[in-house]
XYZ file of C-alpha atoms in Angstrom:
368
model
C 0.000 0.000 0.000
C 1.072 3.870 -0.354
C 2.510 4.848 3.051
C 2.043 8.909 3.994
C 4.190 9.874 6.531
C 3.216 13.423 8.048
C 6.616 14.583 9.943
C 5.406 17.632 11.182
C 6.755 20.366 8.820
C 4.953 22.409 6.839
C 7.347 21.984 3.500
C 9.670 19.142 2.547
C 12.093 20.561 0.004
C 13.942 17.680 -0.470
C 14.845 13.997 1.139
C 17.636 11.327 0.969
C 17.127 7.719 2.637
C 19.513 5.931 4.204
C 21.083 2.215 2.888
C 18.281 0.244 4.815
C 15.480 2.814 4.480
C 14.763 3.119 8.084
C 16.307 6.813 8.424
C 15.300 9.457 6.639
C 17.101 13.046 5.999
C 14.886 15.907 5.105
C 14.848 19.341 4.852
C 11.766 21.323 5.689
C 12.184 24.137 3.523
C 15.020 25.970 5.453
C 18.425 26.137 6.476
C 18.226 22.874 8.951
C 18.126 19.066 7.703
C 16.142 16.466 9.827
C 16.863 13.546 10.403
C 14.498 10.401 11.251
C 13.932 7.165 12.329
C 11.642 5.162 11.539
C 10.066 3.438 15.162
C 7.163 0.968 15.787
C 5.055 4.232 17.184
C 6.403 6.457 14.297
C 8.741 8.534 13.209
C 11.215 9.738 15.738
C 13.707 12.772 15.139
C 17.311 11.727 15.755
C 18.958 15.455 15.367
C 18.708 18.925 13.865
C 21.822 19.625 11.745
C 22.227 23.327 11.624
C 25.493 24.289 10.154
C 24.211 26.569 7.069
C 22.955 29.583 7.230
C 20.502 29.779 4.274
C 18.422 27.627 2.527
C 19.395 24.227 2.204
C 18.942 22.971 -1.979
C 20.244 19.408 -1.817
C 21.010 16.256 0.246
C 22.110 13.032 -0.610
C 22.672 9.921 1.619
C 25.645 7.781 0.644
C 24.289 4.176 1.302
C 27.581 2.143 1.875
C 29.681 4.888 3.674
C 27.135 6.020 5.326
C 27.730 10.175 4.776
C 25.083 12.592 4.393
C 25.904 15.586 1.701
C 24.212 18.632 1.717
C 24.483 22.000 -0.111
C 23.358 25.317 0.639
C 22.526 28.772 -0.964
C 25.412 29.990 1.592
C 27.690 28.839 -1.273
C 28.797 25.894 1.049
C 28.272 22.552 1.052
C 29.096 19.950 4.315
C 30.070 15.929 4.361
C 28.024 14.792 7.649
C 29.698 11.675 9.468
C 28.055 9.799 12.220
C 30.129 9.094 15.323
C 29.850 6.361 17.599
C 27.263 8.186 19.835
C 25.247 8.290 17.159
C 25.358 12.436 16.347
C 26.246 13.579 13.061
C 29.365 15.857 12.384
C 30.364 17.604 9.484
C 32.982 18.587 7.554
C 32.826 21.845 5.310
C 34.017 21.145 1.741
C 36.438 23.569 -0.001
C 34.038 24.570 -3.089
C 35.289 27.565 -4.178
C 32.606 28.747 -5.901
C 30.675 32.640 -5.341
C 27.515 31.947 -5.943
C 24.668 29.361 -4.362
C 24.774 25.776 -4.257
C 21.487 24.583 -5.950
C 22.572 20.886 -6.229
C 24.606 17.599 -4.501
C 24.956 14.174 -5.657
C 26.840 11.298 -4.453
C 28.991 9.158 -7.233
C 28.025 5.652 -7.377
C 30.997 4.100 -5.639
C 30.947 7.030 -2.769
C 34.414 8.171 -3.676
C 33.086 11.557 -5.005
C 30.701 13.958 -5.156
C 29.406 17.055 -7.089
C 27.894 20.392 -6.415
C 26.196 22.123 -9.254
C 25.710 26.378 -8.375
C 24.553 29.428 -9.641
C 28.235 30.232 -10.369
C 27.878 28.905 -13.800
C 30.739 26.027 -12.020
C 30.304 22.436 -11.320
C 32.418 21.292 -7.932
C 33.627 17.602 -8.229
C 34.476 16.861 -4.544
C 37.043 13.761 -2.953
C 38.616 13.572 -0.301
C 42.296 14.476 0.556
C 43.638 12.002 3.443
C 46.784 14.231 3.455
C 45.537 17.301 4.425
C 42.383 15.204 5.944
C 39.619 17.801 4.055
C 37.224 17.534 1.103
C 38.691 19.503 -1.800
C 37.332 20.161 -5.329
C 38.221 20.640 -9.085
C 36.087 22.928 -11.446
C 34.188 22.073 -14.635
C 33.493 25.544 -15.729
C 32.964 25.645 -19.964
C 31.110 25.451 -21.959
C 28.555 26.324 -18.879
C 26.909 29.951 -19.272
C 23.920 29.696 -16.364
C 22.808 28.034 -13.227
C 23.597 24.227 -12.718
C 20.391 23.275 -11.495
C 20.685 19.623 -11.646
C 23.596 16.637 -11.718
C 23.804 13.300 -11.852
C 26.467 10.284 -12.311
C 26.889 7.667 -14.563
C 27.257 4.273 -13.298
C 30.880 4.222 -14.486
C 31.742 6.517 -11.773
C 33.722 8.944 -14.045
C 31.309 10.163 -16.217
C 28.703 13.588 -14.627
C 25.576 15.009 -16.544
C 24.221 18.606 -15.931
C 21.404 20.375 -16.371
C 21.029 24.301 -16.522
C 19.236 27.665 -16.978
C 20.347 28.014 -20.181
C 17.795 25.001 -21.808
C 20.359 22.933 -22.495
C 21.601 19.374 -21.185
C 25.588 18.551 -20.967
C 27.353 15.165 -20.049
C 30.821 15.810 -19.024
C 34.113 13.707 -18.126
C 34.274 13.486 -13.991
C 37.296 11.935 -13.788
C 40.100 12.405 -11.305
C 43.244 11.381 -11.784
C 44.380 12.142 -8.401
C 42.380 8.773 -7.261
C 41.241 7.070 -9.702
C 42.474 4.960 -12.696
C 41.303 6.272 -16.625
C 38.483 5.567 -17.862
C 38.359 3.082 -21.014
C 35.439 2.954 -23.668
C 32.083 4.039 -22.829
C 28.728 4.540 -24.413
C 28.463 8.540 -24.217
C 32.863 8.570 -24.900
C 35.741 9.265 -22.924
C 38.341 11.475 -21.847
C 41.160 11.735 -19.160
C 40.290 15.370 -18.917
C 37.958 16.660 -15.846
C 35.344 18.735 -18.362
C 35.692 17.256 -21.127
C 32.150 18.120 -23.140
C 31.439 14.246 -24.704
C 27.942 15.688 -25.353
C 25.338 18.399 -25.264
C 21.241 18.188 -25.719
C 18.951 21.563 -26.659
C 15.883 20.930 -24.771
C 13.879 21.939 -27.368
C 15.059 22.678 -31.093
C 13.951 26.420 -30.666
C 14.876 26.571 -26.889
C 12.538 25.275 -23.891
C 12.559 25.744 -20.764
C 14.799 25.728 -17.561
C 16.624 21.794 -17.232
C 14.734 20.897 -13.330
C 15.938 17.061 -13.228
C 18.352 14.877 -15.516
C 18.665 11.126 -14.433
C 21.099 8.359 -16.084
C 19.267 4.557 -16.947
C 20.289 1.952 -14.606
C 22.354 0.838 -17.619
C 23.658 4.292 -18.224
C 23.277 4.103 -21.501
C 20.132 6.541 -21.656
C 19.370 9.964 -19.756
C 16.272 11.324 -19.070
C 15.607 14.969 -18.455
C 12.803 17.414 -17.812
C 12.354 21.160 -17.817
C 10.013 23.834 -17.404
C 8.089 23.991 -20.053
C 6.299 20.755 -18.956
C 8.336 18.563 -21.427
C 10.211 15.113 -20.854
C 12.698 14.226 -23.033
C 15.250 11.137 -22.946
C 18.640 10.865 -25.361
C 20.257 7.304 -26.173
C 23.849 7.250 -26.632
C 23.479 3.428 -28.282
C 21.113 5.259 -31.382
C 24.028 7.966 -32.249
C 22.712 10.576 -28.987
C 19.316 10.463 -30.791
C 16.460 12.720 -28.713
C 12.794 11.529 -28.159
C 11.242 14.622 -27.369
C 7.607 14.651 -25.376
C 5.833 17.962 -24.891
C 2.830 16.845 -21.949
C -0.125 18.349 -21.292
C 0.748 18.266 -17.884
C 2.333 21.366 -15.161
C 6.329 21.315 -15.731
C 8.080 18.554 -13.885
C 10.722 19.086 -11.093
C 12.012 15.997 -10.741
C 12.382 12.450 -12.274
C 13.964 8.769 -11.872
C 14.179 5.738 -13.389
C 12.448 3.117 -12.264
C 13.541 -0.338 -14.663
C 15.279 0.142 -17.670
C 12.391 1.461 -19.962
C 10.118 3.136 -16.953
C 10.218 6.952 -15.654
C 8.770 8.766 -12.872
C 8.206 12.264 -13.373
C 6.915 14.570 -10.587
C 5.962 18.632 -10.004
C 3.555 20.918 -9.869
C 0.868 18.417 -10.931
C 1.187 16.942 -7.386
C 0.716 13.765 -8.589
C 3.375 11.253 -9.634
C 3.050 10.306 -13.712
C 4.677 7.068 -15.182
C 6.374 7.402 -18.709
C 7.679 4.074 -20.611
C 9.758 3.224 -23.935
C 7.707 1.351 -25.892
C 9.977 -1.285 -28.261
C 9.988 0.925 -30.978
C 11.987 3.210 -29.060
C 8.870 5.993 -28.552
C 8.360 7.802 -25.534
C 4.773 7.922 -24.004
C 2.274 8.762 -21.119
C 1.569 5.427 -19.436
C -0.582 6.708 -16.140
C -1.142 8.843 -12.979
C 0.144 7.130 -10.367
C -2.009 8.320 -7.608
C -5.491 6.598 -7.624
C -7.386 8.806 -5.027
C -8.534 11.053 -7.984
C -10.765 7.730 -8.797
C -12.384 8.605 -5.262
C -16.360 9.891 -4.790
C -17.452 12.472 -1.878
C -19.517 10.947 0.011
C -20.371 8.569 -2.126
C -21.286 10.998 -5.241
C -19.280 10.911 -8.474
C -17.919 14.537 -9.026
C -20.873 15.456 -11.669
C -23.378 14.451 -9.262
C -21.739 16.336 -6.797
C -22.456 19.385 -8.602
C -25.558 18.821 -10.178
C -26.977 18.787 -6.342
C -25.139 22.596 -5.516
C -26.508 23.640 -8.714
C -30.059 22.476 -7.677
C -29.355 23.668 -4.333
C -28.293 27.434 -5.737
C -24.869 27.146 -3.891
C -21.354 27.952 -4.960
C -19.584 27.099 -2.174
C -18.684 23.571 -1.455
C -16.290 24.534 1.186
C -13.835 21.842 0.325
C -10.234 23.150 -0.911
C -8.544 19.769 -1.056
C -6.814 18.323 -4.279
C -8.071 15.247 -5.363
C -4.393 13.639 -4.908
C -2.601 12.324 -1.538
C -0.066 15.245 -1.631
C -1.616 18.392 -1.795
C 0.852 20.740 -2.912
C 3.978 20.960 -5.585
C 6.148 17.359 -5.962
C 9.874 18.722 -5.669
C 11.672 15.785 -4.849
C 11.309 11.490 -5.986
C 13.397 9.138 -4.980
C 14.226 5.766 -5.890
C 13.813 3.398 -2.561
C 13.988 -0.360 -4.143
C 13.066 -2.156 -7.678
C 9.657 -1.612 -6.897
C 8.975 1.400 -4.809
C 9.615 5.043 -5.126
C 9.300 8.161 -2.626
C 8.356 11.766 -2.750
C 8.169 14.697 -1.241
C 6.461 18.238 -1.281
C 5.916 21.527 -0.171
C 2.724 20.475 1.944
C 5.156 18.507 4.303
C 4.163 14.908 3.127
C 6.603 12.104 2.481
C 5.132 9.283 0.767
C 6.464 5.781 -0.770
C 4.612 4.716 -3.642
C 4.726 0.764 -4.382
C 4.568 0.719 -8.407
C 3.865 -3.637 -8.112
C 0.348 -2.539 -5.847
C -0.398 0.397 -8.220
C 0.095 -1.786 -11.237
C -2.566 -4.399 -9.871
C -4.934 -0.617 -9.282
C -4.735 0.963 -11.914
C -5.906 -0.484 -15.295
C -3.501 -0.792 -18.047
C -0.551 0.273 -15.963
C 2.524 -1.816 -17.078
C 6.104 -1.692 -15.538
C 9.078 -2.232 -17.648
């Protein structure tokens, strides 16, 4: 079943789970993150990390090591490690950059990290056991806006970016301070930090701002979306080819894979939408994943419903709810196992969706 989770904030601007999905990190739409565990009466709060001092844009959990990123319009960004007592310490990372930091991701093998910012910079973080501190090296061209969005490639050495400027770029990440070169992959290669091995228009005339980019599991495929309520995905196996899908739908914020051929797309719908690859390689609109718009008041369909106030001469039903679970903007979906997904929003709901119950709910909803 889909589990709400109220945790007593009024906005959730974004979330990262921990490896066994028992702890939760959260920010509640200020300069603080949260963290929770999950108990057999609820949800108890483990500690208030307060070392920015404005508004916190991104957190990620590292599963394996165990270290909470976050990043901060204070143009800082912090490694959290938890002691032995259990409290969470951090350690400010040398980012260099002058204006905010709007995004954090962990690379897949923990090693690394990187901070996108309104600096027009990307930050790609490791740690220094000489000096014992978190430095970073720049990726600066051909970037001309706000990095609004990163992620990794499963190969651990390859980064893509979204920005302001409508336009998606996949970059080399590698260091050669730690790690060995790279050898043949789908998108290229390069033993250069910043090397451009591609770049995606959202649009052909434009589009809008990049919100979310996401790599396949098989990193052979990104997905992005942007502001002008499109979702687009580019496969480096069919020569960077684009399948371009302009929805009907308010613009996305955020997206994730979910199977090789599946995508979850949330925003200001505030409702979760599935997209799929069919085997001809198209992009479409499979479903809305939340089923409580299927629900009647009081046991009247919604034309009914009306039909009666109309009768009755009223205009008021008194009833400002959305027909969805969450009731505001989607900002934030995670991927918690093969099957399930979370999300979060600015009415202060978390809530894991399990795609296996929805698919046995909803009628003609497949999962690939």
């Amino acid at each position: 079943m889909t589990e709400v989770h109220n945790l007593g904030v009024d906005a959730i601007s974004c979330h990262a789970w921990n490896k066994d999905r028992k702890e939760v990190a959260i920010c509640p739409n200020n300069n603080e993150i949260q963290v929770y565990k999950r108990t057999s009466s609820g949800w108890k709060l483990l500690q208030n990390l307060q070392e920015h001092d404005m508004h916190v844009m991104g957190i990620d959990w590292a599963p394996n090591t165990n270290r909470i990123v976050t990043c901060s319009a204070d143009k800082n960004a912090y490694v959290w490690t938890q002691e032995g007592d259990g409290k969470w310490n951090p350690a400010w990372v040398l980012l260099r950059i002058n204006r905010a930091a709007t995004c954090v991701k962990w690379s897949p093998l923990e090693n690394k990290f990187a901070v996108g910012s309104g600096g027009r910079v990307i930050a790609v973080c490791y740690f220094v056991s000489e000096n014992n501190w978190w430095q970073c090296k720049h990726i600066k061209r051909p970037l001309r806006s706000t990095v609004t969005t990163v992620d990794w490639h499963p190969d651990n050495k390859v980064l893509v970016a979204g920005s302001t400027d409508y336009k998606v770029r996949i970059f080399s990440a590698f260091i050669s301070d730690m790690e060995d070169a790279p050898g043949n992959g789908p998108w290229g290669h390069s033993n250069t930090l910043g090397t451009l091995l591609a770049e995606f228009q959202n649009t052909p005339n434009g589009g809008g701002w990049i919100h979310s980019v996401a790599f396949s599991p098989c990193g052979n495929k990104i997905c992005w979306v942007a502001h002008n309520s499109s979702i687009c995905i580019a496969d480096a196996t069919k020569g960077n080819a684009v399948i371009r899908l302009y929805t009907e739908h308010l613009p996305f914020l955020s997206c994730v894979w979910m199977g090789s051929n599946s995508i979850v797309a949330v925003g200001h719908s505030c409702m979760p939408m599935l997209y799929s690859i069919d085997d001809h390689g198209q992009l479409y609109f499979v479903s809305k994943l939340d089923n409580t718009q299927k629900k009647e008041a009081a046991g009247l369909s919604a034309m009914r419903k009306f039909q009666s106030l109309d009768r009755q001469a009223r205009t008021d039903t008194n009833d400002n709810a959305l027909d969805s679970i969450h009731q505001n903007t989607i900002n934030c979906v995670r991927k918690v196992s093969d099957n399930e997904f979370s999300t979060s929003g600015l009415d202060g709901q978390l809530v894991v969706w399990d795609l296996k119950l929805l698919e046995n709910s909803i009628a003609g909803l497949k999962i690939s």
